[in-house]
XYZ file of C-alpha atoms in Angstrom:
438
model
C -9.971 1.470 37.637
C -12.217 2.753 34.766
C -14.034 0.335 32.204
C -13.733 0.782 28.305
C -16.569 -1.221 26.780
C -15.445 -2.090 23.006
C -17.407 -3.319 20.806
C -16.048 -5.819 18.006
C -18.063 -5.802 14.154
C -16.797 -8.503 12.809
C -15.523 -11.885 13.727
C -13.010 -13.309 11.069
C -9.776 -13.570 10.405
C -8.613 -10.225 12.000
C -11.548 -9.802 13.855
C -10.304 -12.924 15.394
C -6.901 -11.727 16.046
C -8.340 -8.543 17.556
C -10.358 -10.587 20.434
C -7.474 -13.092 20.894
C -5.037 -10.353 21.432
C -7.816 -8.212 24.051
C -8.581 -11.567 25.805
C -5.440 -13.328 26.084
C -3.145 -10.153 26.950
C -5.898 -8.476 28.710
C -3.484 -8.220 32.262
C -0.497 -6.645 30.273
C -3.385 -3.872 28.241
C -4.262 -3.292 32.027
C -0.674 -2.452 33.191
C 0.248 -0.274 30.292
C -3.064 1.616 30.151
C -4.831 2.017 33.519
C -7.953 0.743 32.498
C -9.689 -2.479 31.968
C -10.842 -2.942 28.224
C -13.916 -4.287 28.652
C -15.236 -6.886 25.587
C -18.898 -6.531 25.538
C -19.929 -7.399 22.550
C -18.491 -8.783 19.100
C -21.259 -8.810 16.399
C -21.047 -11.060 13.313
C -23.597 -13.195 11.101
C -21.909 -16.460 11.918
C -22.245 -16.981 15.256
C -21.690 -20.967 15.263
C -18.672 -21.234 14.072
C -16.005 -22.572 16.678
C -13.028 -19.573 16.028
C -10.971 -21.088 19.520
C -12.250 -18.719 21.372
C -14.536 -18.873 24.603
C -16.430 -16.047 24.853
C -18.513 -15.021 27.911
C -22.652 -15.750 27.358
C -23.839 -12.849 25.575
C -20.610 -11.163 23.905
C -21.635 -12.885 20.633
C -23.913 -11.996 18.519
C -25.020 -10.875 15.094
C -26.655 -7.709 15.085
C -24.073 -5.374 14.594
C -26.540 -2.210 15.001
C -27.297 -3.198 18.449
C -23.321 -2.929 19.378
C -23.300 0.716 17.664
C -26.467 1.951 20.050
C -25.929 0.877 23.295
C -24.850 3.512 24.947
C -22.688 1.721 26.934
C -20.436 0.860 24.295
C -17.116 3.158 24.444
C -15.166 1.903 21.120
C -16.790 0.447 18.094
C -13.933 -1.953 16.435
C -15.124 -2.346 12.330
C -13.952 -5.546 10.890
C -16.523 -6.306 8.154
C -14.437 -4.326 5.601
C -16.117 -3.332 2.528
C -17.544 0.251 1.773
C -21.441 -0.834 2.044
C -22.927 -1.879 5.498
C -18.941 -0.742 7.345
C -19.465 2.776 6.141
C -23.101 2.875 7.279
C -21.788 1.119 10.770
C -19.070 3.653 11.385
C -21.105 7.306 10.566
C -23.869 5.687 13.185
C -21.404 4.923 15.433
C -19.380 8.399 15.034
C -22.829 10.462 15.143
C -23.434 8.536 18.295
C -20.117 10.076 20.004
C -18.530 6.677 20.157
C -14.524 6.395 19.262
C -14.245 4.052 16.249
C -10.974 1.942 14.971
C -11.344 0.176 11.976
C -8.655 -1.624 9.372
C -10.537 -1.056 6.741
C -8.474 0.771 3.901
C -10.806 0.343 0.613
C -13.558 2.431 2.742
C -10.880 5.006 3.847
C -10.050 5.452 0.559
C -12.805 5.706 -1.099
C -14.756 7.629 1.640
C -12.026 9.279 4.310
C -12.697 12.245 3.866
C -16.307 12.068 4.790
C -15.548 9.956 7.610
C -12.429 12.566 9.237
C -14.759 15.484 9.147
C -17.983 13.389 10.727
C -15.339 12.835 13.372
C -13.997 15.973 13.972
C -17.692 17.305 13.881
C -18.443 14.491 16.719
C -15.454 14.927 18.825
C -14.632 11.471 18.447
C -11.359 9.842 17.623
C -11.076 7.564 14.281
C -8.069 5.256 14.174
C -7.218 2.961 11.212
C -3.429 2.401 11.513
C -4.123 -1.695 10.609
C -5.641 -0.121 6.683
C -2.140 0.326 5.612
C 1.279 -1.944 6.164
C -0.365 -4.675 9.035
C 1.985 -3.923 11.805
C 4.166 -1.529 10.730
C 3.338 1.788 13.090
C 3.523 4.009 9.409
C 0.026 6.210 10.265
C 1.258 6.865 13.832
C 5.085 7.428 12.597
C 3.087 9.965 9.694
C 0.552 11.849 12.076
C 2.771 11.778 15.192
C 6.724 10.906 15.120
C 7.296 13.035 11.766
C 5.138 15.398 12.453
C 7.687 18.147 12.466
C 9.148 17.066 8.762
C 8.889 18.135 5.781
C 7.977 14.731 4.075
C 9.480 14.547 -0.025
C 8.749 11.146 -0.476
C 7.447 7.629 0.755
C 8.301 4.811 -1.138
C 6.725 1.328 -0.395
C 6.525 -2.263 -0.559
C 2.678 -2.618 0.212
C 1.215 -5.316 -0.884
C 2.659 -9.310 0.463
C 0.986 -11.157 -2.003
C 2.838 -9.437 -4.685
C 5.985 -9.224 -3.551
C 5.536 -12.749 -2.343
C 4.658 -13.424 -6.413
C 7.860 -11.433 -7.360
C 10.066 -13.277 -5.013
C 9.221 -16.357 -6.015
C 9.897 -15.695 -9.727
C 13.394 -13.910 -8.972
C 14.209 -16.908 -6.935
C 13.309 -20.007 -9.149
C 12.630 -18.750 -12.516
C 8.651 -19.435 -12.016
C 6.355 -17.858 -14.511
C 3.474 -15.387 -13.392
C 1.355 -18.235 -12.976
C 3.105 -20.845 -10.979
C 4.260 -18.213 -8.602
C 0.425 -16.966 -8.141
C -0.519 -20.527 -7.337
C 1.983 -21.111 -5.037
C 1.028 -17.976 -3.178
C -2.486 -18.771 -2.896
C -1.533 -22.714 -1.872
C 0.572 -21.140 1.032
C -1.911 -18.436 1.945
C -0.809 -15.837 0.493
C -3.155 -14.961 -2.279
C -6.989 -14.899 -2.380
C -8.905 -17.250 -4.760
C -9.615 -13.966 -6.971
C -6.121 -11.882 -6.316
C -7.307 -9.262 -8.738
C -7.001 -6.369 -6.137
C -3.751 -7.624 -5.096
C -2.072 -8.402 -7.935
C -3.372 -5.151 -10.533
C -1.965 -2.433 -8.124
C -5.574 -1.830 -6.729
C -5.031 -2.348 -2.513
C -1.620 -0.790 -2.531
C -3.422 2.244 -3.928
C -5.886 1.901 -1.650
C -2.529 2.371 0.907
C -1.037 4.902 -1.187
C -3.941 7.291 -1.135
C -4.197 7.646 2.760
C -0.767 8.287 3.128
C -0.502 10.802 0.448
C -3.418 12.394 2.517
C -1.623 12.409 5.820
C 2.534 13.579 4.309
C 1.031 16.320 2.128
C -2.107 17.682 4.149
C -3.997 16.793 0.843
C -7.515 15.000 0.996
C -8.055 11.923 -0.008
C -7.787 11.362 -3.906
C -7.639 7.763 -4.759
C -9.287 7.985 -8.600
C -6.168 9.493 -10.046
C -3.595 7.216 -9.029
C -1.820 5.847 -11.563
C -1.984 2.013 -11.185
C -0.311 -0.961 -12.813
C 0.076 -4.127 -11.586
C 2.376 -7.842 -12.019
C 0.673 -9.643 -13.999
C 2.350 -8.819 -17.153
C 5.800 -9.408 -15.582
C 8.031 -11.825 -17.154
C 10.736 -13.588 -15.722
C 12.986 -13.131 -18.430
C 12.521 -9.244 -17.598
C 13.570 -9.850 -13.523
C 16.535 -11.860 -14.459
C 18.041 -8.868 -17.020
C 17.218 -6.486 -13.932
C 19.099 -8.728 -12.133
C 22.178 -8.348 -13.898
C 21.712 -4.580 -14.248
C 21.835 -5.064 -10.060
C 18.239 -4.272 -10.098
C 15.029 -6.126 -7.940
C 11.799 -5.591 -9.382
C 9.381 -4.753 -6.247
C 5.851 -3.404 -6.931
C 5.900 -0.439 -5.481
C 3.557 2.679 -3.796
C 5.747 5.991 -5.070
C 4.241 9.282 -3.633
C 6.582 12.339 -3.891
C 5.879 16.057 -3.199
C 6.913 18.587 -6.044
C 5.326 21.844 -4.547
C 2.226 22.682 -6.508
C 1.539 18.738 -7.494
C 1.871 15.056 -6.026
C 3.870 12.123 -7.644
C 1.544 9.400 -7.025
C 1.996 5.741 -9.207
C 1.925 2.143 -8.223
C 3.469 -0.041 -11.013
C 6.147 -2.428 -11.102
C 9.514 -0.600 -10.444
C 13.178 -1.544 -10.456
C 15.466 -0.888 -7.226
C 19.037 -0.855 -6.941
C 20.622 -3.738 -4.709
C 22.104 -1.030 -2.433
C 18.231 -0.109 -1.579
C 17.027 -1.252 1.639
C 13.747 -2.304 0.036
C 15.263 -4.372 -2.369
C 15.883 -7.153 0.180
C 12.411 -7.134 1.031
C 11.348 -10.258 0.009
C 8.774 -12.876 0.579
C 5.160 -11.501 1.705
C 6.993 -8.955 3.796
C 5.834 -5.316 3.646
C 8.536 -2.039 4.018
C 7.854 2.134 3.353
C 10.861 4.080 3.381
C 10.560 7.759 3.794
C 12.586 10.896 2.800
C 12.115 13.991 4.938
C 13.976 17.150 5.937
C 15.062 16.453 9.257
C 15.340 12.597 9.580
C 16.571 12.301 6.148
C 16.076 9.043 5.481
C 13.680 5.608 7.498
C 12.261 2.670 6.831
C 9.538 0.515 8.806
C 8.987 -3.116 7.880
C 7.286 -5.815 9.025
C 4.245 -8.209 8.439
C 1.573 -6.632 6.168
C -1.020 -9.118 6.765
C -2.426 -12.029 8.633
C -4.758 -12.580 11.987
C -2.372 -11.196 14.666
C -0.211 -8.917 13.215
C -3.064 -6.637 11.955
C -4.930 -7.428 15.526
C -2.087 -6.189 16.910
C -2.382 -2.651 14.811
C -5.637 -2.667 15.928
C -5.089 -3.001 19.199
C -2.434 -0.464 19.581
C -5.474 2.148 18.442
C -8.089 0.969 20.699
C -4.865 1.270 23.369
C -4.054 5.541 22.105
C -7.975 6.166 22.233
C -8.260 4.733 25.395
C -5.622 6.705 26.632
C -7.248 10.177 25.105
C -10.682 8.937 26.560
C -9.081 8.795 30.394
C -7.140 11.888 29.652
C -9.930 14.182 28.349
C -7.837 14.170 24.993
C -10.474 13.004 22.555
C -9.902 14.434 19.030
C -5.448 15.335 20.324
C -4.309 14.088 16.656
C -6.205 15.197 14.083
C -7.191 12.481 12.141
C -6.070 13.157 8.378
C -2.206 14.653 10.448
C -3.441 17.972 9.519
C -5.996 20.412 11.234
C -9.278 20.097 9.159
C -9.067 23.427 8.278
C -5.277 22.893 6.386
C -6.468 20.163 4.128
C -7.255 20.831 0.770
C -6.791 19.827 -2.711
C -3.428 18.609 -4.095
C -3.651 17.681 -7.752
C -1.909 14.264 -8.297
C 0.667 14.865 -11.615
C -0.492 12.757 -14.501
C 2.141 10.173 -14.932
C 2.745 11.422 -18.956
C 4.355 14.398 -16.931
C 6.882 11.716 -14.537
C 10.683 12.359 -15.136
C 11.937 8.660 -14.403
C 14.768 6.304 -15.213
C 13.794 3.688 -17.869
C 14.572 -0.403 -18.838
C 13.111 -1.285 -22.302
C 13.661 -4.756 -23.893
C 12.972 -4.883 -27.738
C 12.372 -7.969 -29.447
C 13.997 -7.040 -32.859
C 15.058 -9.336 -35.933
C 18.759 -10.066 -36.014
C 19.900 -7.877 -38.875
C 22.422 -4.708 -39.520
C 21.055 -1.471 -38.441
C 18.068 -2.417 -36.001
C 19.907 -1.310 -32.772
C 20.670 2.391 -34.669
C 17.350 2.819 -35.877
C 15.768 2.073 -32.590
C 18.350 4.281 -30.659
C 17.384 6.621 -33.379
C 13.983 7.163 -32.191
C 14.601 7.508 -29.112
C 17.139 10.302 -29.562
C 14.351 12.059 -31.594
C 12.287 11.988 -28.484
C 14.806 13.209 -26.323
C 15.796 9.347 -24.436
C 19.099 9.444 -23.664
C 20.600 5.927 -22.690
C 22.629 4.825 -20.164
C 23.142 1.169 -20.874
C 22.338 -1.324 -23.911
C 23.444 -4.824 -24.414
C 22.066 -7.229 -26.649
C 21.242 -10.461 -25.979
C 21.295 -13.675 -27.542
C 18.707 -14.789 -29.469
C 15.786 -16.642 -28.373
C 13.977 -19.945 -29.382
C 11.791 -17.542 -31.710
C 14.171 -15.689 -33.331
C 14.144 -12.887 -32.153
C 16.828 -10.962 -30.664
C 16.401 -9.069 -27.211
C 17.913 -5.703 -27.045
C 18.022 -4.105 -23.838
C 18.212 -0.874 -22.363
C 18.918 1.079 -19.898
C 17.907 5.544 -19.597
C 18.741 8.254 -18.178
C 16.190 10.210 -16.519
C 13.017 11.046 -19.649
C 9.667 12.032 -19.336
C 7.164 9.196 -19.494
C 5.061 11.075 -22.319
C 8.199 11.434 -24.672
C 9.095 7.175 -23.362
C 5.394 6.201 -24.610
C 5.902 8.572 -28.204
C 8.928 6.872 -28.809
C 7.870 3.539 -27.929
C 4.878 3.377 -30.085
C 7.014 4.406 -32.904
C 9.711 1.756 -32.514
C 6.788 -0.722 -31.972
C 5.436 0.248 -35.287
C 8.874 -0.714 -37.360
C 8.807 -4.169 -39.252
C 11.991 -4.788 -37.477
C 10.593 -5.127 -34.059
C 8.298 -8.100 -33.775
C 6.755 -7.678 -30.420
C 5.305 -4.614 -28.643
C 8.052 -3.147 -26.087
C 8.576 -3.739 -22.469
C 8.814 -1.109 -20.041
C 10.033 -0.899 -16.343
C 10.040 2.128 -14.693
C 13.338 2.782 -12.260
C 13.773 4.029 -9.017
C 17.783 5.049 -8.573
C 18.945 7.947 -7.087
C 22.896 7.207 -8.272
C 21.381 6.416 -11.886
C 22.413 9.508 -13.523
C 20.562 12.129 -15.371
């Protein structure tokens, strides 16, 4: 039975997962795959630590660069993350004719497209199916089970510690705040939850699989992003009784010459799958000409379930590697020489369902001047009920739209924003409903 030496960069939290899952199932991977994976080496700067793991003398240590050049080593594993010393690790590795797997999906992003042709150029294989949705097989469903559909559109739930946040704050009434520091007392959230909780890792997400549905490279920089930390619970509870959830979601649609692709906080009908998606629980749902309609879903996060998305590439490259069948899947879904550029449609140029809430003084006229406006701009609205008025005095109007373009929505809003009747700056929440109307 053949030998796959792998080589492990970095031993933390997934790291971790990755050599409990090789070690402890290590009978079962030699069942399903005809060959022994072979741990020789996993490389990190700690190496005192006690992780719960008994490794063999000499499998730990902390020169990474060592792992990358012996030339006994079959798979590299990168889990260092980060786009400094992980990028540097992985062309080495790849110029070396080694088969790489990494879960990093800020270096992807930011540098994929260097990275897929250095592989194709080596003949090596490149898997990264733990950078986007932990578990959830959504690069191999993508590059392999769709691959003869026309993909329109993949919507997702991407990030855990957001929709964890957003949960939390449908389900008790918490503000921003509390819910945050709940999620980072339970392990959910990071100390600094910046890039989790502005929009910034689920567009890391977004951007690869824009790149593998559309056959477009890699184009994180014009994503438009907005995060949940302007969200206010007042807002989820009128979605609520619209028979909305507010999810923060990854929206990528194909319109021909361009690409829808926005991550912002969006309302979902009850009747969507995604909307019960709750806790730190990750889902994509994808529309495409022949399936019509799926959705994976599953753990986004955490030591095993990412090992375990790991593991299943080091499995599919081992299987090429006995096989002959190096380089099979291309690694962006399309052949190198079908990928180009796909420019991403500004989001002024979206045509989108709309919830506003106006905080306006309680006096005759407000509600016509404000529908006014937006009649002027071409809103039409679907829905407006006014609410009663709050401890300062002002009373909440709000509304519902028929499908607008976002450049005519921001117009209109800065006008009505600008009237002494108004006396705070308007809230917007874009909406995702296919039964919403035009």
């Amino acid at each position: 039975m053949r030998q796959v030496n792998v080589g492990v960069l970095g031993f933390g939290t997934v790291g971790t997962g990755v050599v409990r899952i090789l070690l402890e199932n290590n009978h079962l991977l030699k069942a399903r795959v005809g060959a022994e994976l072979n741990l020789k080496y996993v490389a990190d700067i700690d190496t005192e630590t006690d992780r719960g793991i008994r490794l063999a003398p000499g499998v730990l240590v902390n020169d990474a660069f060592k792992v990358v050049t012996d030339p006994d080593i079959d798979i590299v594993v990168e889990m260092i993350g980060g786009e400094g010393i992980a990028k540097e690790l992985i062309l080495k590795a790849i110029e070396g004719g080694k088969q790489v797997v990494t879960a990093n999906k800020a270096l992807i992003a930011g540098h994929g497209n260097t990275i897929a042709r250095a592989a194709a150029e080596n003949g090596v294989d490149f898997g990264y199916e733990a950078s986007v949705g932990g578990c959830m097989p959504i690069i191999k469903s993508v590059r392999e089970s769709l691959v003869g559909n026309r993909i329109h559109s993949m919507v997702g739930i991407l990030n855990g510690t957001c929709n964890y946040i957003l949960t939390r704050i449908a389900e008790s009434g918490s503000t921003f705040a509390e819910a945050l520091a709940e999620a980072q007392a339970e392990g959910f959230a990071e100390a600094d939850p910046t890039l989790d909780v502005e929009g910034f890792d689920t567009a890391h997400k977004l951007a690869i699989l824009n790149a593998l549905a559309y056959g477009m490279e890699i184009n994180l920089h014009d994503i438009y992003v907005e995060g949940i930390s302007g969200i206010d619970p007042v807002d989820i509870a009128y979605a609520g009784e619209f028979g909305y959830k507010v999810k923060l979601l990854a929206i990528g649609k194909d319109n021909g010459d361009s690409v829808e692709a926005r991550v912002h906080p969006t309302m979902i009908p009850f009747a969507d799958p995604l909307s019960s998606v709750s806790g730190s629980l990750n889902a994509v749902s994808i529309s495409a000409d022949a399936v019509d309609r799926m959705m994976l879903y599953g753990r986004g996060a955490g030591m095993m379930p990412t090992g375990s998305a790991v593991v299943s590439d080091i499995v599919d490259i081992t299987r090429n590697l006995l096989t002959g069948s190096v380089g099979r899947i291309p690694v962006l879904s399309y052949q190198p020489e079908a990928i180009h550029k796909i420019p991403i449609l500004p989001v002024d140029a979206i045509h989108t369902h709309y919830y506003f809430r106006f905080a306006a003084v309680d006096q005759p006229g407000v509600l016509s001047k404000i529908s006014g406006i937006l009649g002027d701009n071409g809103i039409s609205i679907r829905s407006v009920h006014q609410k009663g008025r709050r401890s300062e005095g002002a009373v909440p109007i709000v509304m519902l739209t028929h499908r607008a373009r976002e450049a005519a929505v921001k117009r209109a809003l800065k006008e009505i924003a600008d009237l002494d009747i108004v006396s705070d700056l308007p809230v917007l929440i874009r909406i995702e409903d296919e039964n919403g109307g035009e």
